[in-house]
CSV table of C-alpha atoms in Angstrom, one decimal:
chain,number,residue,atom,x,y,z
T,1,MET,CA,84.1,-44.9,88.0
T,2,LEU,CA,87.8,-45.2,87.6
T,3,ALA,CA,89.6,-47.7,89.6
T,4,SER,CA,92.0,-46.4,92.1
T,5,ILE,CA,94.5,-49.1,91.6
T,6,ARG,CA,96.3,-51.4,93.7
T,7,SER,CA,99.5,-51.8,92.0
T,8,LEU,CA,99.9,-49.4,89.4
T,9,ARG,CA,97.1,-50.8,87.3
T,10,SER,CA,95.8,-47.3,86.5
T,11,LEU,CA,98.8,-47.0,84.4
T,12,VAL,CA,98.7,-49.7,81.7
T,13,PRO,CA,101.3,-49.1,79.0
T,14,LEU,CA,100.1,-50.3,75.6
T,15,VAL,CA,101.9,-50.5,72.4
T,16,ALA,CA,100.3,-50.0,69.0
T,17,VAL,CA,101.8,-52.6,66.8
T,18,VAL,CA,102.2,-51.0,63.4
T,19,GLY,CA,101.9,-53.8,60.9
T,20,SER,CA,105.0,-56.0,61.3
T,21,ALA,CA,107.3,-53.1,61.5
T,22,LEU,CA,107.7,-53.0,65.2
T,23,PRO,CA,107.3,-56.5,66.8
T,24,VAL,CA,106.8,-56.4,70.5
T,25,ALA,CA,106.6,-59.0,73.2
T,26,ALA,CA,103.3,-59.2,75.1
T,27,GLN,CA,103.5,-58.3,78.7
T,28,LYS,CA,101.5,-60.0,81.4
T,29,LEU,CA,99.8,-57.5,83.8
T,30,HIS,CA,100.0,-58.4,87.4
T,31,LEU,CA,98.1,-56.9,90.4
T,32,VAL,CA,100.5,-56.4,93.3
T,33,ASP,CA,98.2,-54.9,96.0
T,34,ASP,CA,94.9,-53.0,96.2
T,35,VAL,CA,96.4,-49.7,97.6
T,36,GLU,CA,93.0,-48.1,97.5
T,37,SER,CA,89.8,-50.1,97.3
T,38,LYS,CA,87.5,-47.1,96.9
T,39,PRO,CA,87.2,-45.2,93.6
T,40,THR,CA,88.9,-42.2,95.1
T,41,GLY,CA,92.4,-41.3,95.3
T,42,LEU,CA,95.4,-42.7,93.6
T,43,LEU,CA,97.4,-39.9,92.1
T,44,MET,CA,99.4,-41.5,89.3
T,45,HIS,CA,101.3,-40.5,86.2
T,46,GLU,CA,104.0,-42.4,84.4
T,47,HIS,CA,106.6,-40.1,86.0
T,48,LEU,CA,105.1,-40.7,89.5
T,49,VAL,CA,105.9,-44.4,89.8
T,50,VAL,CA,109.4,-45.4,90.7
T,51,THR,CA,110.6,-48.8,91.8
T,52,HIS,CA,113.7,-48.9,93.9
T,53,ASN,CA,115.2,-51.5,96.2
T,54,GLY,CA,112.1,-53.7,96.1
T,55,TRP,CA,109.6,-50.9,96.7
T,56,SER,CA,107.4,-49.0,94.3
T,57,TYR,CA,107.0,-45.3,95.3
T,58,PHE,CA,104.1,-43.1,94.2
T,59,ALA,CA,101.8,-40.4,95.4
T,60,ARG,CA,98.5,-41.5,96.9
T,61,GLU,CA,95.6,-39.9,98.6
T,62,GLY,CA,94.5,-42.0,101.6
T,63,ALA,CA,92.3,-41.8,104.7
T,64,GLY,CA,93.1,-38.6,106.6
T,65,VAL,CA,95.9,-37.5,104.3
T,66,GLY,CA,96.1,-35.7,101.0
T,67,ALA,CA,98.4,-36.8,98.1
T,68,GLU,CA,101.5,-37.9,99.9
T,69,LEU,CA,104.5,-40.2,99.2
T,70,HIS,CA,103.6,-43.9,99.7
T,71,ARG,CA,105.4,-47.1,98.9
T,72,VAL,CA,104.4,-50.7,98.4
T,73,ASN,CA,106.6,-53.7,98.8
T,74,VAL,CA,106.7,-55.4,95.5
T,75,ALA,CA,107.2,-58.9,97.0
T,76,THR,CA,104.6,-58.7,99.8
T,77,GLY,CA,102.2,-56.0,98.7
T,78,SER,CA,102.4,-54.2,102.0
T,79,LEU,CA,101.6,-50.5,101.8
T,80,GLU,CA,103.3,-47.7,103.8
T,81,LEU,CA,102.9,-44.0,104.1
T,82,VAL,CA,106.5,-42.7,103.9
T,83,ARG,CA,105.8,-39.3,105.4
T,84,ASP,CA,102.9,-36.9,105.7
T,85,VAL,CA,104.8,-33.9,104.5
T,86,HIS,CA,101.8,-31.5,104.3
T,87,SER,CA,99.2,-32.5,106.9
T,88,GLY,CA,95.6,-32.0,105.8
T,89,PRO,CA,93.5,-32.7,102.7
T,90,ASP,CA,95.8,-30.9,100.3
T,91,GLY,CA,98.8,-33.0,100.8
T,92,SER,CA,102.3,-32.2,99.5
T,93,ARG,CA,101.6,-33.7,96.0
T,94,PRO,CA,104.9,-35.4,95.3
T,95,ASP,CA,105.9,-35.2,91.7
T,96,LEU,CA,108.8,-35.9,89.3
T,97,LEU,CA,110.1,-39.0,91.3
T,98,THR,CA,113.7,-39.8,90.3
T,99,VAL,CA,116.3,-42.2,91.9
T,100,LEU,CA,119.9,-41.1,92.0
T,101,ASN,CA,122.7,-42.8,93.9
T,102,GLY,CA,120.2,-44.9,95.9
T,103,VAL,CA,118.2,-41.9,97.0
T,104,LEU,CA,114.7,-41.0,95.9
T,105,TYR,CA,114.3,-37.3,94.8
T,106,PHE,CA,111.0,-35.6,94.1
T,107,THR,CA,109.2,-32.2,94.2
T,108,ALA,CA,106.8,-31.5,97.0
T,109,ASP,CA,105.0,-28.7,98.8
T,110,ASP,CA,105.0,-28.9,102.6
T,111,GLY,CA,102.6,-25.9,102.9
T,112,VAL,CA,105.4,-23.6,104.2
T,113,HIS,CA,108.0,-23.4,101.5
T,114,GLY,CA,106.0,-24.1,98.4
T,115,VAL,CA,107.1,-26.6,95.8
T,116,GLU,CA,110.8,-27.5,96.3
T,117,LEU,CA,113.2,-30.4,95.8
T,118,TRP,CA,113.0,-33.2,98.4
T,119,ARG,CA,114.8,-36.5,99.0
T,120,SER,CA,113.9,-39.7,100.8
T,121,ASP,CA,115.6,-42.9,101.9
T,122,GLY,CA,112.2,-44.5,102.4
T,123,THR,CA,111.8,-43.5,106.0
T,124,ALA,CA,109.9,-40.6,107.6
T,125,ALA,CA,113.0,-39.3,109.3
T,126,GLY,CA,115.0,-39.6,106.1
T,127,THR,CA,112.5,-37.7,104.0
T,128,GLN,CA,113.6,-34.1,104.0
T,129,MET,CA,113.7,-31.0,101.8
T,130,VAL,CA,117.0,-30.7,99.9
T,131,ALA,CA,117.0,-26.9,99.6
T,132,ASP,CA,114.7,-23.9,100.0
T,133,ILE,CA,115.6,-22.4,96.7
T,134,ARG,CA,113.1,-19.6,96.9
T,135,ALA,CA,112.4,-18.2,100.3
T,136,GLY,CA,108.8,-18.0,101.4
T,137,SER,CA,105.7,-20.0,100.5
T,138,GLY,CA,105.9,-19.4,96.7
T,139,GLY,CA,108.2,-22.3,95.9
T,140,SER,CA,110.8,-22.4,93.2
T,141,ILE,CA,109.8,-25.3,91.0
T,142,VAL,CA,106.9,-25.1,88.7
T,143,VAL,CA,105.5,-28.5,87.6
T,144,MET,CA,103.7,-28.2,84.3
T,145,PRO,CA,100.7,-30.6,84.1
T,146,TRP,CA,101.1,-30.9,80.3
T,147,VAL,CA,104.9,-31.6,80.4
T,148,ARG,CA,105.5,-34.7,82.5
T,149,GLU,CA,109.2,-35.2,82.6
T,150,PRO,CA,111.3,-36.6,85.5
T,151,LEU,CA,114.3,-34.8,86.9
T,152,ALA,CA,117.2,-35.2,84.5
T,153,ILE,CA,120.4,-36.9,85.6
T,154,ALA,CA,123.9,-36.2,84.2
T,155,ALA,CA,127.3,-36.9,85.6
T,156,GLY,CA,125.8,-38.0,89.0
T,157,GLU,CA,123.7,-34.8,89.5
T,158,LEU,CA,120.1,-33.8,89.1
T,159,PHE,CA,119.2,-31.0,86.7
T,160,PHE,CA,115.9,-29.1,86.7
T,161,ALA,CA,114.3,-25.7,86.2
T,162,ALA,CA,113.8,-23.5,89.3
T,163,ASP,CA,113.1,-19.9,90.0
T,164,SER,CA,114.8,-18.3,93.1
T,165,GLY,CA,113.1,-15.0,92.4
T,166,GLY,CA,114.7,-13.6,89.3
T,167,GLY,CA,113.1,-15.9,86.7
T,168,ALA,CA,113.4,-19.6,85.9
T,169,THR,CA,116.9,-20.9,85.1
T,170,LEU,CA,118.6,-24.3,85.1
T,171,TRP,CA,119.8,-25.7,88.5
T,172,HIS,CA,121.8,-28.7,89.4
T,173,SER,CA,122.0,-30.7,92.7
T,174,ASP,CA,124.1,-33.4,94.2
T,175,GLY,CA,121.5,-34.0,96.8
T,176,THR,CA,122.9,-31.6,99.4
T,177,THR,CA,121.8,-28.1,100.3
T,178,ALA,CA,125.2,-26.6,99.5
T,179,GLY,CA,125.4,-28.6,96.3
T,180,THR,CA,122.2,-27.3,95.0
T,181,GLN,CA,123.1,-24.3,92.8
T,182,PRO,CA,122.1,-22.5,89.6
T,183,VAL,CA,123.9,-23.4,86.4
T,184,ALA,CA,125.9,-20.5,84.9
T,185,ASN,CA,124.2,-19.2,81.8
T,186,GLY,CA,121.4,-21.7,82.4
T,187,GLY,CA,118.3,-19.6,81.5
T,188,PRO,CA,115.9,-18.4,80.5
T,189,ASN,CA,113.0,-20.7,81.1
T,190,PRO,CA,114.6,-24.1,80.6
T,191,ALA,CA,112.3,-26.8,79.5
T,192,GLN,CA,112.3,-30.3,77.8
T,193,ILE,CA,115.5,-31.3,79.5
T,194,ALA,CA,117.2,-34.5,78.0
T,195,SER,CA,120.4,-36.1,79.2
T,196,ASP,CA,123.1,-38.1,77.4
T,197,GLY,CA,124.6,-39.1,80.8
T,198,THR,CA,127.3,-36.5,80.9
T,199,ALA,CA,125.4,-33.4,80.0
T,200,VAL,CA,121.9,-32.2,79.5
T,201,TYR,CA,120.3,-30.6,76.4
T,202,TYR,CA,117.3,-28.4,76.7
T,203,ARG,CA,115.2,-25.6,75.3
T,204,ALA,CA,115.9,-22.1,76.7
T,205,GLN,CA,113.2,-20.1,74.9
T,206,SER,CA,114.4,-20.0,71.3
T,207,GLU,CA,117.8,-21.7,71.9
T,208,LEU,CA,119.1,-25.2,72.2
T,209,ARG,CA,121.6,-25.3,75.1
T,210,ARG,CA,124.0,-27.9,76.5
T,211,ALA,CA,124.9,-27.9,80.1
T,212,THR,CA,126.9,-29.5,82.8
T,213,ALA,CA,127.2,-28.4,86.4
T,214,ALA,CA,130.0,-26.1,85.3
T,215,GLY,CA,127.8,-24.1,83.0
T,216,ALA,CA,125.6,-24.0,79.9
T,217,THR,CA,126.4,-23.2,76.3
T,218,ALA,CA,124.0,-21.9,73.7
T,219,LEU,CA,124.3,-24.1,70.5
T,220,LYS,CA,121.8,-22.6,68.1
T,221,SER,CA,118.7,-20.4,68.0
T,222,PHE,CA,115.5,-21.5,66.3
T,223,TYR,CA,112.2,-20.0,65.4
T,224,GLY,CA,109.9,-21.1,68.3
T,225,GLY,CA,112.8,-23.0,69.9
T,226,PRO,CA,113.8,-26.7,69.6
T,227,ASN,CA,111.1,-29.2,70.4
T,228,GLN,CA,111.1,-32.7,72.0
T,229,PRO,CA,114.9,-33.1,72.4
T,230,THR,CA,115.7,-36.8,72.5
T,231,VAL,CA,119.1,-38.5,73.0
T,232,PHE,CA,120.0,-41.2,70.5
T,233,ASN,CA,123.4,-42.7,69.5
T,234,GLY,CA,125.5,-39.9,71.0
T,235,ALA,CA,123.5,-37.0,69.7
T,236,VAL,CA,120.3,-35.1,70.6
T,237,TYR,CA,117.4,-35.1,68.0
T,238,PHE,CA,114.6,-32.6,67.9
T,239,HIS,CA,112.3,-30.8,65.4
T,240,ALA,CA,112.9,-27.1,64.7
T,241,ALA,CA,112.6,-24.3,62.2
T,242,LEU,CA,115.3,-21.7,61.6
T,243,ASN,CA,112.9,-18.8,61.0
T,244,GLY,CA,109.3,-18.0,60.1
T,245,ASN,CA,110.0,-18.8,56.4
T,246,ASP,CA,111.5,-22.2,57.2
T,247,SER,CA,109.8,-25.4,58.1
T,248,TYR,CA,109.9,-27.6,61.2
T,249,GLU,CA,112.1,-30.5,60.3
T,250,LEU,CA,114.3,-33.1,61.9
T,251,TRP,CA,117.6,-31.8,63.4
T,252,LYS,CA,120.4,-33.2,65.5
T,253,SER,CA,123.3,-31.9,67.6
T,254,ASP,CA,126.5,-33.5,68.8
T,255,GLY,CA,126.8,-30.8,71.5
T,256,THR,CA,128.7,-28.3,69.4
T,257,ALA,CA,127.4,-25.3,67.4
T,258,ALA,CA,129.0,-26.6,64.2
T,259,GLY,CA,127.5,-30.1,64.8
T,260,THR,CA,124.0,-28.8,65.2
T,261,VAL,CA,122.6,-29.6,61.8
T,262,LEU,CA,119.5,-30.5,59.8
T,263,VAL,CA,119.2,-34.3,59.4
T,264,LYS,CA,116.6,-34.2,56.6
T,265,ASP,CA,114.0,-32.0,55.0
T,266,ILE,CA,111.3,-34.6,55.2
T,267,HIS,CA,108.5,-32.3,53.9
T,268,ALA,CA,110.3,-30.7,51.1
T,269,GLY,CA,109.9,-27.0,50.6
T,270,ALA,CA,110.2,-23.8,52.7
T,271,GLY,CA,107.5,-22.3,54.9
T,272,LEU,CA,105.9,-23.3,58.1
T,273,GLY,CA,103.0,-24.8,56.2
T,274,LEU,CA,105.5,-27.3,54.7
T,275,SER,CA,106.7,-28.8,58.0
T,276,SER,CA,107.0,-32.5,58.7
T,277,TYR,CA,106.8,-31.9,62.5
T,278,ALA,CA,108.9,-35.0,63.4
T,279,SER,CA,107.6,-35.9,66.9
T,280,LEU,CA,107.2,-38.6,69.5
T,281,PHE,CA,110.7,-39.8,69.3
T,282,THR,CA,111.3,-43.4,70.5
T,283,VAL,CA,114.6,-45.2,70.6
T,284,ALA,CA,114.5,-48.9,69.6
T,285,GLY,CA,117.7,-50.8,68.9
T,286,ASN,CA,119.9,-48.9,66.5
T,287,GLN,CA,117.1,-46.7,65.2
T,288,LEU,CA,115.2,-43.7,66.3
T,289,PHE,CA,111.5,-43.9,65.5
T,290,PHE,CA,109.2,-41.0,65.2
T,291,THR,CA,106.1,-39.7,63.4
T,292,ALA,CA,106.3,-37.2,60.5
T,293,ASN,CA,104.3,-35.9,57.6
T,294,ASP,CA,106.2,-35.7,54.3
T,295,GLY,CA,103.2,-34.1,52.5
T,296,VAL,CA,102.6,-37.2,50.4
T,297,HIS,CA,101.7,-40.0,52.8
T,298,GLY,CA,100.3,-38.0,55.7
T,299,ARG,CA,101.5,-38.5,59.3
T,300,GLU,CA,103.2,-41.9,59.3
T,301,LEU,CA,105.9,-43.9,61.2
T,302,TRP,CA,109.5,-43.0,60.2
T,303,SER,CA,112.9,-44.0,61.5
T,304,THR,CA,116.4,-42.6,61.3
T,305,ASP,CA,120.0,-43.8,61.9
T,306,GLY,CA,121.1,-40.2,62.1
T,307,THR,CA,121.9,-39.7,58.4
T,308,SER,CA,119.8,-38.2,55.7
T,309,ALA,CA,120.0,-41.3,53.6
T,310,GLY,CA,119.1,-43.4,56.6
T,311,THR,CA,115.9,-41.4,57.4
T,312,ALA,CA,113.0,-43.1,55.8
T,313,LEU,CA,109.3,-44.0,56.0
T,314,VAL,CA,108.8,-47.2,57.8
T,315,ALA,CA,105.4,-48.0,56.4
T,316,ASP,CA,102.5,-46.2,54.7
T,317,ILE,CA,99.9,-47.5,57.1
T,318,GLY,CA,97.1,-45.3,55.8
T,319,PRO,CA,97.8,-44.9,52.0
T,320,GLY,CA,97.3,-41.4,50.6
T,321,ILE,CA,97.7,-38.0,52.2
T,322,ALA,CA,95.4,-38.9,55.2
T,323,SER,CA,97.5,-39.9,58.2
T,324,GLY,CA,97.9,-43.5,59.1
T,325,LEU,CA,98.7,-42.6,62.6
T,326,GLY,CA,97.1,-40.3,65.1
T,327,ASP,CA,99.1,-38.2,67.6
T,328,SER,CA,100.7,-41.2,69.3
T,329,ILE,CA,102.3,-44.5,68.8
T,330,TYR,CA,102.4,-45.4,72.5
T,331,TRP,CA,99.7,-44.4,75.0
T,332,ARG,CA,98.4,-45.2,78.4
T,333,MET,CA,94.9,-45.7,79.7
T,334,LYS,CA,93.0,-46.2,82.9
T,335,ILE,CA,90.9,-49.4,83.5
T,336,GLY,CA,87.3,-48.6,84.3
T,337,ARG,CA,85.5,-50.2,87.2
T,338,ALA,CA,81.7,-50.7,87.1
């Protein structure tokens, strides 16, 4: 059975050390507290654990309550239920935990309004819904189980996708009801939101868009849309194809239409079958690391400094066309309990 973890031990980040290309320091794992001694109930994902002001916040199922917001004191190990937002076995299922300006924000369903944006100062009285964006029990925020991304923060505001009834579009919030509003030209169906601190970049169906609270601008349209936007060194990187006769390659944008350009055609040639599918972007130092298939070495570890000349294979881990890497460089696992 899977352990239900005391301190976040169901989430153990591991690093695959690829030869000597990416040296990493070993990290000692430490049990803080057994938040649930039975093999039932700790609801955890990497986006569901936030440490703030000496407390780690997460969603946990406990005796008599469904999945609700709890916190554990990092120093003492004491566990507290913050608030039973949705009484009963279902719970409010807090998700997308994000700290902004000393306040914890998350999505939750109180059983009346559906999934909406909430905030908490760590007390029951201070845990309240920010805004009922979509009236009724349907909720406005859809949390995709296969896309685990926290709420984006830019220029001191939260950015997220929500549907008030006319289709999903981009919203922003300063943490107040009045300050929670749709972003002009924010839709349709925003996803994969990345922030450079002053603005957010995201996929709006086929388009790459840049947005602030003042509004959004479409930068470029792609076949199937831009994928996995990741901010690095003042630009956003992603893989995309211009059309069905093009290939999915590494692109970047400086936030302007003219500055949205191909970085490198890693898998030379046109056609979707000749795509490198640059993916799993990870910033380390002054390099952006990712996996790609150049058609010669299989899927291997690559890096870029943002230039075509500076985009290169790090190591041919598995010589030949067979990939040296699987689908991930970093992964997480749960520790089993007999």
